[in-house]
Coordinates of C-alpha atoms in Angstrom, one line a residue:
M250 CA -109.4 -59.5 54.5
F251 CA -112.1 -59.8 51.0
K252 CA -114.4 -57.7 50.5
S253 CA -117.1 -59.0 48.4
N254 CA -118.6 -57.8 45.6
Q255 CA -121.7 -58.5 44.5
S256 CA -122.5 -56.5 41.5
L257 CA -122.0 -57.4 37.9
E258 CA -119.1 -55.0 38.1
H259 CA -117.4 -56.3 34.6
I260 CA -120.8 -55.5 32.6
P261 CA -119.8 -51.5 30.7
I262 CA -122.3 -48.9 31.3
L263 CA -121.8 -48.7 27.4
E264 CA -124.2 -51.7 27.3
R265 CA -127.7 -50.3 28.6
Q266 CA -129.3 -54.2 28.9
T267 CA -128.0 -53.7 32.2
C268 CA -127.2 -51.2 34.7
P269 CA -124.1 -52.3 37.0
K270 CA -123.2 -50.2 40.1
Y271 CA -119.9 -48.1 39.5
G272 CA -119.0 -45.1 40.9
T273 CA -119.8 -45.3 45.0
N274 CA -120.2 -48.9 46.5
E275 CA -123.0 -48.1 48.3
P276 CA -126.2 -50.3 48.3
I277 CA -129.0 -50.3 45.6
D278 CA -132.5 -48.5 47.2
H279 CA -134.7 -49.7 44.8
E280 CA -137.2 -47.5 46.4
S281 CA -135.9 -44.9 45.7
A282 CA -134.4 -45.8 42.1
N283 CA -136.9 -43.7 40.6
T284 CA -135.8 -40.1 42.5
R285 CA -134.4 -37.3 40.2
Y286 CA -130.3 -37.2 41.3
T287 CA -128.6 -33.6 40.5
Y288 CA -125.1 -33.3 39.1
P289 CA -122.6 -33.8 42.2
K290 CA -121.7 -30.1 43.3
A291 CA -118.0 -31.6 43.8
V292 CA -118.0 -32.7 40.6
I293 CA -117.7 -28.5 39.0
F294 CA -114.8 -28.3 41.8
I295 CA -113.1 -31.3 40.2
L296 CA -113.9 -30.1 36.5
C297 CA -112.5 -26.8 37.2
S298 CA -109.1 -27.5 38.4
K299 CA -108.9 -30.1 35.7
F300 CA -109.2 -26.9 33.7
F301 CA -106.2 -24.9 34.8
E302 CA -104.5 -28.3 35.5
S303 CA -104.7 -29.3 31.6
F304 CA -103.8 -25.5 31.1
A305 CA -100.7 -25.4 33.3
A306 CA -99.1 -29.1 32.5
N307 CA -99.7 -28.5 28.6
G308 CA -98.8 -25.1 28.5
V309 CA -95.3 -26.3 29.2
R310 CA -95.7 -28.9 26.5
T311 CA -96.2 -26.6 23.9
V312 CA -93.7 -24.3 24.9
L313 CA -90.9 -26.5 26.1
A314 CA -89.6 -28.1 22.1
L315 CA -88.9 -24.2 21.0
Y316 CA -88.1 -23.1 24.9
L317 CA -84.5 -26.0 24.4
K318 CA -83.8 -25.3 20.7
D319 CA -84.5 -22.1 20.2
S320 CA -83.6 -20.1 23.7
L321 CA -81.0 -23.2 25.1
N322 CA -79.8 -23.7 21.6
Y323 CA -80.5 -27.7 21.7
S324 CA -80.7 -29.7 18.9
E325 CA -84.3 -31.2 17.2
D326 CA -83.3 -34.5 18.3
F327 CA -82.4 -33.5 21.4
S328 CA -85.1 -31.7 22.1
T329 CA -88.9 -33.9 20.6
S330 CA -86.8 -36.2 23.0
V331 CA -86.8 -34.5 26.3
L332 CA -90.7 -33.5 25.7
H333 CA -91.6 -36.8 25.1
V334 CA -89.3 -37.8 28.0
F335 CA -91.4 -35.0 30.0
N336 CA -94.8 -36.5 28.4
F337 CA -93.6 -40.1 29.4
F338 CA -92.9 -39.7 33.2
G339 CA -96.4 -37.8 33.7
Q340 CA -98.5 -40.5 32.1
F341 CA -96.6 -43.2 33.1
C342 CA -97.0 -42.3 36.8
P343 CA -100.5 -42.5 37.2
I344 CA -100.1 -46.2 38.4
F345 CA -98.0 -45.4 41.2
G346 CA -101.2 -42.9 42.5
A347 CA -103.4 -44.9 41.4
I348 CA -102.3 -47.3 44.1
L349 CA -101.6 -44.4 46.5
A350 CA -105.3 -44.0 46.2
D351 CA -106.5 -46.8 46.0
N352 CA -104.6 -48.9 48.6
Y353 CA -104.2 -46.0 51.4
F354 CA -105.4 -42.6 51.3
G355 CA -107.9 -41.9 48.6
N356 CA -108.2 -40.1 45.0
A357 CA -108.9 -37.0 47.2
R358 CA -105.6 -37.5 49.8
T359 CA -103.7 -38.2 47.0
I360 CA -103.9 -35.2 44.4
F361 CA -103.6 -33.0 47.7
Y362 CA -99.9 -34.5 48.2
F363 CA -99.0 -34.7 45.2
F364 CA -99.4 -30.9 44.7
F365 CA -97.2 -30.3 47.1
F366 CA -94.2 -32.1 44.2
Y367 CA -96.0 -30.1 41.7
A368 CA -95.6 -26.7 42.8
V369 CA -91.7 -27.0 43.5
G370 CA -91.0 -27.8 40.3
W371 CA -93.1 -24.7 39.3
I372 CA -90.7 -23.1 41.4
G373 CA -87.5 -24.4 40.4
M374 CA -88.8 -23.7 36.2
V375 CA -89.7 -20.4 36.9
F376 CA -86.2 -19.9 38.3
V377 CA -84.2 -21.5 35.9
T378 CA -85.4 -19.0 33.6
F379 CA -83.7 -15.7 35.4
P380 CA -80.0 -15.3 34.3
I381 CA -78.9 -16.1 37.9
G382 CA -75.0 -17.0 37.8
T383 CA -75.0 -19.1 40.6
I384 CA -78.0 -21.9 40.0
P385 CA -76.7 -25.6 38.8
F386 CA -79.0 -24.8 35.8
V387 CA -79.4 -27.8 33.9
P388 CA -80.1 -29.8 37.1
M389 CA -82.2 -27.3 38.4
L390 CA -84.2 -27.1 34.8
F391 CA -84.6 -31.4 34.5
S392 CA -85.4 -31.9 38.2
S393 CA -88.1 -29.3 38.2
L394 CA -89.2 -30.8 34.8
L395 CA -89.8 -34.0 36.1
L396 CA -91.2 -32.2 39.3
I397 CA -94.2 -31.0 37.6
S398 CA -94.3 -34.7 35.3
I399 CA -94.6 -36.4 38.9
G400 CA -97.0 -34.0 40.0
N401 CA -99.6 -34.4 36.3
G402 CA -98.8 -38.0 35.9
N403 CA -100.0 -38.8 39.8
I404 CA -102.9 -36.4 39.8
R405 CA -104.7 -37.5 36.4
A406 CA -105.7 -41.0 37.1
C407 CA -106.8 -40.0 40.9
I408 CA -108.7 -36.9 39.6
T409 CA -110.5 -39.0 36.8
S410 CA -111.4 -41.6 39.4
L411 CA -112.7 -38.8 41.8
G412 CA -115.0 -37.4 39.5
G413 CA -116.5 -40.6 38.8
H414 CA -116.4 -41.6 43.0
Q415 CA -119.2 -38.6 42.8
F416 CA -122.6 -40.6 41.4
K417 CA -124.6 -43.0 42.6
L418 CA -125.0 -45.8 40.2
P419 CA -127.3 -47.3 38.6
E420 CA -128.6 -44.4 39.2
Q421 CA -126.6 -42.1 38.0
T422 CA -125.2 -44.1 35.1
D423 CA -126.6 -41.5 32.3
A424 CA -125.2 -38.4 34.4
L425 CA -122.1 -40.3 34.8
N426 CA -120.9 -41.1 31.4
T427 CA -121.9 -37.0 31.1
Y428 CA -119.3 -36.8 33.3
F429 CA -116.7 -38.4 30.9
S430 CA -117.7 -36.3 28.3
H431 CA -117.7 -32.5 30.6
Y432 CA -114.3 -33.7 31.7
Y433 CA -112.7 -34.5 28.1
F434 CA -114.3 -30.9 26.9
M435 CA -112.9 -29.3 30.0
Y436 CA -109.1 -31.2 29.4
Y437 CA -109.6 -29.5 26.0
M438 CA -110.6 -26.1 26.7
G439 CA -107.0 -26.0 29.2
I440 CA -105.1 -27.3 26.3
L441 CA -107.2 -24.6 23.5
L442 CA -105.5 -22.1 25.8
S443 CA -102.5 -23.2 26.4
K444 CA -101.7 -24.2 23.4
V445 CA -102.8 -19.9 22.2
V446 CA -101.7 -18.2 25.5
P447 CA -98.0 -19.4 26.4
P448 CA -96.7 -18.6 22.5
A449 CA -98.6 -15.3 22.4
I450 CA -96.5 -14.2 26.0
R451 CA -93.4 -15.9 24.7
A452 CA -93.6 -13.4 21.1
D453 CA -94.6 -10.2 22.6
T454 CA -92.8 -10.3 25.9
Q455 CA -89.0 -9.1 26.3
C456 CA -87.0 -9.8 28.9
F457 CA -83.6 -9.8 30.0
G458 CA -82.0 -8.6 26.7
K459 CA -84.0 -11.2 24.9
D460 CA -86.5 -10.5 21.9
E461 CA -88.3 -13.3 24.1
C462 CA -89.7 -14.0 27.4
Y463 CA -89.9 -17.1 29.2
A464 CA -89.4 -16.2 32.6
A465 CA -92.6 -14.1 31.4
V466 CA -94.4 -17.9 30.4
F467 CA -93.1 -20.7 33.0
G468 CA -94.2 -17.8 35.7
F469 CA -98.0 -17.1 34.5
L470 CA -98.1 -20.8 33.9
G471 CA -97.4 -21.1 37.3
T472 CA -100.3 -18.9 38.7
I473 CA -102.8 -20.7 36.2
F474 CA -101.1 -24.0 38.2
L475 CA -101.9 -22.0 42.2
C476 CA -104.9 -21.9 40.6
C477 CA -106.1 -25.4 39.8
W478 CA -104.8 -25.7 44.1
I479 CA -107.3 -23.6 45.1
I480 CA -109.8 -24.3 43.4
F481 CA -109.5 -28.2 44.2
L482 CA -109.0 -27.3 47.8
A483 CA -112.0 -25.1 48.0
G484 CA -113.9 -28.6 46.9
M485 CA -112.5 -31.2 49.4
S486 CA -115.4 -30.4 52.0
F487 CA -117.5 -31.5 48.5
Y488 CA -116.1 -34.6 48.2
R489 CA -117.9 -37.7 49.2
K490 CA -115.9 -40.3 51.0
E491 CA -114.3 -42.9 49.8
E492 CA -113.1 -46.3 51.0
T493 CA -109.8 -47.7 50.7
V494 CA -108.6 -51.2 50.4
S495 CA -105.4 -52.5 52.6
G496 CA -102.2 -52.6 50.2
Q497 CA -101.4 -55.9 51.7
Q498 CA -105.1 -57.4 50.7
N499 CA -105.0 -55.6 47.1
I500 CA -101.5 -55.0 45.3
C501 CA -99.8 -57.8 47.1
Q502 CA -102.4 -60.3 47.1
V503 CA -102.9 -59.5 43.2
V504 CA -99.5 -60.7 42.6
A505 CA -99.6 -63.5 44.6
C506 CA -102.6 -64.6 43.6
I507 CA -101.2 -65.1 40.1
W508 CA -97.8 -66.4 40.9
Y509 CA -100.0 -68.8 42.6
A510 CA -102.1 -70.0 39.4
L511 CA -99.3 -69.6 37.3
V512 CA -96.8 -71.9 39.4
R513 CA -100.4 -74.4 39.9
K514 CA -100.1 -73.9 35.9
V515 CA -97.0 -75.5 35.1
K516 CA -97.3 -78.4 37.9
D517 CA -100.5 -79.3 37.7
R518 CA -101.5 -82.6 35.2
P519 CA -104.8 -81.8 32.9
T520 CA -107.4 -83.2 34.2
E521 CA -111.3 -82.7 33.6
S522 CA -111.5 -80.0 36.2
N523 CA -109.1 -77.4 34.4
R524 CA -109.7 -77.9 30.9
H525 CA -112.9 -75.9 31.7
R526 CA -111.5 -73.3 33.0
T527 CA -111.8 -70.2 31.1
S528 CA -108.3 -68.7 32.3
F529 CA -105.3 -70.3 34.2
L530 CA -106.2 -67.6 37.0
E531 CA -109.2 -70.2 38.1
A532 CA -106.4 -72.7 40.1
S533 CA -106.6 -70.5 42.6
I534 CA -110.0 -70.4 43.9
G535 CA -109.8 -71.6 46.7
V536 CA -106.5 -70.6 47.8
Y537 CA -108.2 -67.0 47.6
P538 CA -112.1 -66.3 46.6
S539 CA -113.6 -66.6 43.8
H540 CA -115.0 -62.9 43.5
F541 CA -111.5 -61.2 44.3
V542 CA -109.6 -64.0 41.3
M543 CA -112.7 -63.1 38.6
D544 CA -111.9 -59.3 39.3
I545 CA -108.4 -60.0 38.2
I546 CA -108.6 -61.8 35.5
S547 CA -111.5 -58.6 34.6
F548 CA -108.4 -56.4 34.9
L549 CA -106.0 -58.7 33.4
R550 CA -108.7 -59.2 30.1
V551 CA -109.3 -55.0 29.3
I552 CA -104.9 -54.8 29.4
K553 CA -104.3 -57.3 26.7
L554 CA -107.4 -56.0 25.0
F555 CA -105.4 -52.3 24.6
M556 CA -101.6 -53.3 24.2
P557 CA -101.5 -53.1 20.5
L558 CA -102.5 -49.0 21.0
P559 CA -99.3 -47.2 22.8
I560 CA -98.3 -46.1 18.6
Y561 CA -101.6 -44.0 18.9
W562 CA -100.4 -42.0 21.8
A563 CA -97.5 -41.7 20.4
L564 CA -98.6 -40.2 17.3
L565 CA -101.1 -37.9 19.2
A566 CA -98.3 -36.4 21.1
Q567 CA -96.6 -35.7 18.2
Q568 CA -98.8 -32.6 17.8
D569 CA -96.4 -30.6 20.7
S570 CA -93.1 -31.6 19.0
T571 CA -92.7 -33.3 15.4
W572 CA -95.4 -31.1 13.8
T573 CA -94.1 -27.6 15.1
F574 CA -91.1 -28.3 14.0
Q575 CA -93.6 -28.9 10.7
A576 CA -94.9 -25.7 11.3
T577 CA -91.5 -23.3 11.6
Q578 CA -90.9 -24.4 8.2
M579 CA -94.0 -23.3 6.8
N580 CA -95.5 -19.5 6.0
T581 CA -97.4 -18.5 9.0
T582 CA -99.2 -16.0 8.2
L583 CA -102.8 -16.0 7.5
L584 CA -105.4 -14.3 6.4
G585 CA -102.8 -11.1 6.9
V586 CA -101.8 -12.6 10.8
K587 CA -98.8 -13.9 11.5
I588 CA -99.3 -17.3 13.8
E589 CA -96.7 -18.4 16.2
P590 CA -94.9 -21.8 14.9
D591 CA -96.1 -23.2 18.9
Q592 CA -99.9 -21.6 18.5
A593 CA -100.7 -23.5 14.5
K594 CA -101.2 -26.5 17.2
A595 CA -103.9 -25.2 18.7
L596 CA -105.9 -26.4 15.9
G597 CA -106.2 -29.5 17.2
P598 CA -108.4 -28.8 20.5
I599 CA -110.3 -26.4 18.4
I600 CA -111.2 -29.0 15.8
I601 CA -112.1 -31.2 19.0
L602 CA -113.5 -29.1 20.9
A603 CA -116.3 -28.7 17.8
L604 CA -116.1 -32.3 17.2
I605 CA -117.5 -33.6 20.9
P606 CA -120.5 -31.7 20.6
I607 CA -121.4 -32.9 16.7
W608 CA -120.5 -36.2 17.4
K609 CA -122.8 -36.7 20.7
K610 CA -125.8 -34.7 19.3
V611 CA -126.0 -35.0 15.5
V612 CA -123.8 -38.4 14.4
I613 CA -124.9 -40.3 17.6
P614 CA -128.8 -39.6 17.2
T615 CA -128.5 -39.8 13.2
F616 CA -126.8 -43.5 14.0
N617 CA -130.2 -44.6 16.5
K618 CA -132.1 -43.3 14.0
L619 CA -130.9 -45.4 11.5
N620 CA -131.1 -48.8 14.1
Y621 CA -126.8 -48.4 13.8
R622 CA -124.4 -48.7 16.8
L623 CA -121.0 -48.1 17.3
E624 CA -119.9 -50.3 19.6
P625 CA -116.7 -49.1 22.1
L626 CA -114.6 -51.2 20.2
Q627 CA -115.5 -50.4 16.7
S628 CA -115.5 -46.7 17.6
V629 CA -111.5 -47.4 18.8
A630 CA -110.3 -49.2 15.8
A631 CA -112.2 -46.8 13.8
G632 CA -109.8 -43.8 15.5
A633 CA -106.9 -45.2 14.8
I634 CA -107.3 -45.8 12.0
S635 CA -108.4 -42.1 11.1
A636 CA -105.5 -41.1 13.5
G637 CA -102.7 -42.7 10.9
L638 CA -104.2 -41.4 7.9
S639 CA -103.2 -38.0 10.2
F640 CA -99.9 -39.2 9.5
V641 CA -99.9 -40.0 5.6
C642 CA -100.7 -36.4 5.5
A643 CA -98.3 -34.9 7.8
G644 CA -95.5 -37.3 6.1
Y645 CA -97.4 -36.3 2.1
L646 CA -96.6 -32.6 3.2
Q647 CA -93.2 -33.0 4.6
Y648 CA -92.2 -34.3 1.7
Q649 CA -94.0 -31.0 -0.5
I650 CA -91.7 -28.6 2.2
E651 CA -88.8 -30.8 1.9
R652 CA -88.8 -30.6 -2.3
T653 CA -90.0 -27.0 -2.6
N654 CA -89.2 -23.8 -0.8
G655 CA -91.3 -24.5 2.7
Q656 CA -91.7 -21.3 3.7
Q657 CA -94.2 -20.8 0.3
I658 CA -96.9 -23.3 1.7
S659 CA -99.1 -22.0 4.1
I660 CA -99.7 -23.0 7.3
A661 CA -103.3 -23.7 7.0
W662 CA -102.1 -27.1 5.2
Q663 CA -101.5 -28.7 8.6
F664 CA -105.4 -29.1 8.6
P665 CA -105.6 -31.6 7.2
Q666 CA -103.8 -33.8 9.8
F667 CA -105.1 -32.3 12.4
F668 CA -108.8 -32.9 11.6
L669 CA -107.8 -36.2 11.0
L670 CA -105.8 -36.5 13.9
M671 CA -108.6 -35.1 16.7
L672 CA -111.2 -37.4 15.0
G673 CA -109.5 -40.5 16.1
E674 CA -109.3 -38.5 19.2
T675 CA -112.9 -38.1 20.0
L676 CA -113.7 -41.8 18.7
L677 CA -110.6 -43.1 20.7
S678 CA -110.0 -41.7 23.4
I679 CA -113.1 -41.2 24.8
P680 CA -115.3 -44.0 24.8
G681 CA -111.5 -45.9 25.3
L682 CA -110.9 -44.6 29.2
Q683 CA -114.5 -44.7 29.5
Y684 CA -114.7 -48.7 28.6
S685 CA -111.6 -48.9 30.8
Y686 CA -113.0 -46.9 33.6
T687 CA -116.3 -49.3 33.6
K688 CA -114.8 -52.3 33.3
A689 CA -112.4 -52.6 36.4
P690 CA -113.3 -54.1 40.0
S691 CA -114.7 -51.3 42.5
T692 CA -110.7 -51.8 44.3
M693 CA -109.1 -50.9 40.4
K694 CA -110.9 -48.5 39.3
S695 CA -107.7 -46.1 39.6
V696 CA -105.2 -48.3 38.8
L697 CA -107.3 -49.7 35.5
T698 CA -107.4 -45.4 34.5
A699 CA -103.8 -45.7 34.9
A700 CA -102.8 -49.0 33.5
W701 CA -105.0 -46.3 30.4
F702 CA -102.4 -43.7 30.9
I703 CA -99.5 -45.9 30.9
N704 CA -100.6 -46.5 26.8
C705 CA -99.6 -42.9 27.0
A706 CA -96.5 -43.5 28.2
I707 CA -95.6 -45.7 26.1
G708 CA -96.1 -44.2 22.8
N709 CA -94.2 -41.6 23.9
L710 CA -91.0 -43.4 24.9
M711 CA -91.5 -44.9 21.6
V712 CA -91.1 -41.4 19.6
V713 CA -87.7 -41.0 21.7
I714 CA -86.2 -44.7 20.8
I715 CA -87.5 -43.7 17.0
T716 CA -86.2 -40.3 17.2
E717 CA -82.8 -41.8 18.3
L718 CA -81.9 -44.5 16.3
N719 CA -82.2 -42.1 14.1
L720 CA -83.7 -44.6 11.2
F721 CA -85.0 -41.7 8.7
Q722 CA -83.0 -39.2 6.8
R723 CA -85.4 -37.6 5.8
Q724 CA -88.9 -36.3 8.4
S725 CA -91.2 -37.3 5.8
N726 CA -89.8 -41.2 5.4
E727 CA -90.7 -40.9 9.4
F728 CA -94.2 -39.7 9.4
F729 CA -95.2 -42.6 6.2
F730 CA -93.3 -45.1 8.7
Y731 CA -95.4 -44.3 12.0
A732 CA -98.7 -44.1 9.9
T733 CA -98.1 -47.8 8.7
F734 CA -96.8 -48.9 11.8
M735 CA -100.5 -47.6 12.8
F736 CA -102.6 -49.2 10.3
V737 CA -100.9 -52.8 11.6
C738 CA -101.6 -52.0 15.1
T739 CA -105.2 -51.5 14.4
I740 CA -105.1 -54.8 12.4
V741 CA -104.1 -56.3 15.7
F742 CA -106.1 -54.6 18.1
S743 CA -109.2 -55.1 15.8
Y744 CA -108.3 -59.3 16.0
I745 CA -107.8 -59.5 19.8
A746 CA -111.2 -57.1 19.6
S747 CA -113.3 -59.4 17.9
F748 CA -112.9 -62.4 20.4
Y749 CA -112.8 -60.1 23.4
E750 CA -116.5 -59.6 23.5
Q751 CA -118.3 -62.9 23.1
E752 CA -115.3 -64.0 25.9
N753 CA -116.2 -61.4 28.3
R754 CA -119.9 -62.6 27.9
D755 CA -118.8 -66.1 28.8
A756 CA -116.7 -64.9 31.2
E757 CA -119.6 -63.6 33.0
V758 CA -121.7 -66.9 33.2
H759 CA -118.5 -68.4 33.9
N760 CA -118.0 -66.0 36.9
F761 CA -121.5 -66.1 38.2
N762 CA -122.4 -69.8 37.9
T763 CA -118.9 -69.8 40.0
K764 CA -119.9 -67.7 42.4
S765 CA -123.6 -69.7 42.5
Q766 CA -122.0 -72.3 43.1
N767 CA -119.5 -71.3 45.7
V768 CA -122.0 -70.2 47.6
Q769 CA -124.2 -72.8 47.7
V770 CA -121.0 -74.9 48.8
S771 CA -120.8 -72.7 51.9
R772 CA -124.2 -73.2 52.7
T773 CA -124.3 -76.6 52.5
S774 CA -121.4 -76.9 54.3
S775 CA -122.8 -74.7 57.3
E776 CA -126.0 -77.0 57.6
D777 CA -123.6 -79.6 58.2
V778 CA -122.5 -77.9 60.9

């Protein structure tokens, strides 16, 4: 009923003292441990399809707020809310795709199925931009956006895990670490082009008697999506076969195990034996296999660690909304070149594409020479602080716009806030996603990766709530509020993280001892029989 997991799944790849088995769950062939493995061909298809998918989905995010405001005459607040609701579904849905991937279809088939939702959404988005009077415009628009966000969201966690599954571990541990950097590079290359090309098409193309042609924009992005689909299908024969666990043996059993342990915690009186438990879930050992309970404990421990971080994603997502509207109030001519307001945010991916190799090739080797190691959780905290500082800069810039004629302020003054936000992304997202993936038990990798994306969804929901509450009369005050909120949450995260590593090491020892005792009891019982 339950699959035994003998590897030390809880020790992250980033700690090189050990080599845990992530990726595929094949037995380790110690005789071939020194064999040189080539970079999996399947990963090339996965990364290329991710590039085009990122291009298409983020292209929608790039133009959506201005499309709603300028073409459909919605307010800035409503346009901001719609954009972040779109982001919310795109980042909340990964949990459903992950459950389907882990329990029923595997990552590749789940991605394949959700491409159909994606395609219908793109067809709808193209149709709503044509002036056809018989089309129920508003329902089709928001239905199409919903389908695109569902397709985008359900593919997100699955494609990350599908790539990780292609590596043989521990032999390819370094290659897996490199994969996450490649993944983010391709992801941000897609974002970069999505910030430059769609606004240029919008501004330089006229149709249906309008100076801006959104039909051409969404038609072009739909074609980019089609390229993504074709590349993914071309790689289907290269993807490794995936093992799935029956939904009744995984998700339902996880919930049942947690419920059983909670009931026991309420009903049981304190005894000498349960005083030494590191988690209330250990009360379910015996009814449920120890390795299964320990996997759940590991899963919940990581979830608790990242609970203070949704505000970071609330900040990151505002490049496409409040920062874009800020750009519309500024002088967007730079060195004699006219930049569209929604092109200004291309600065973000340009910066991060430069920061990633500099960080990997220059900063980290320098730290190593100084015998200093930036631990993953320290990196996450530093990234959160950098993001908070970016909104301090945004708030100050907005204050200057409010007190003067904003059109006299150059768009170049957005550079400091973009640099700090992208530095935060480099420090937080790459090690954070990698850390989450490597902490996941073998049957919950996609689910834990999806939980990482749910943090993004909650962040976007926070933006919607704060915007709709209309708490601030001045946009500058709202930016300062977000910065303060980020700093407070960073303190909370740092407090939790300070105890997490020691608790994790203690739990590893405890889990090992518990499993050893269970094995010994099982052997003794067998001998008695």
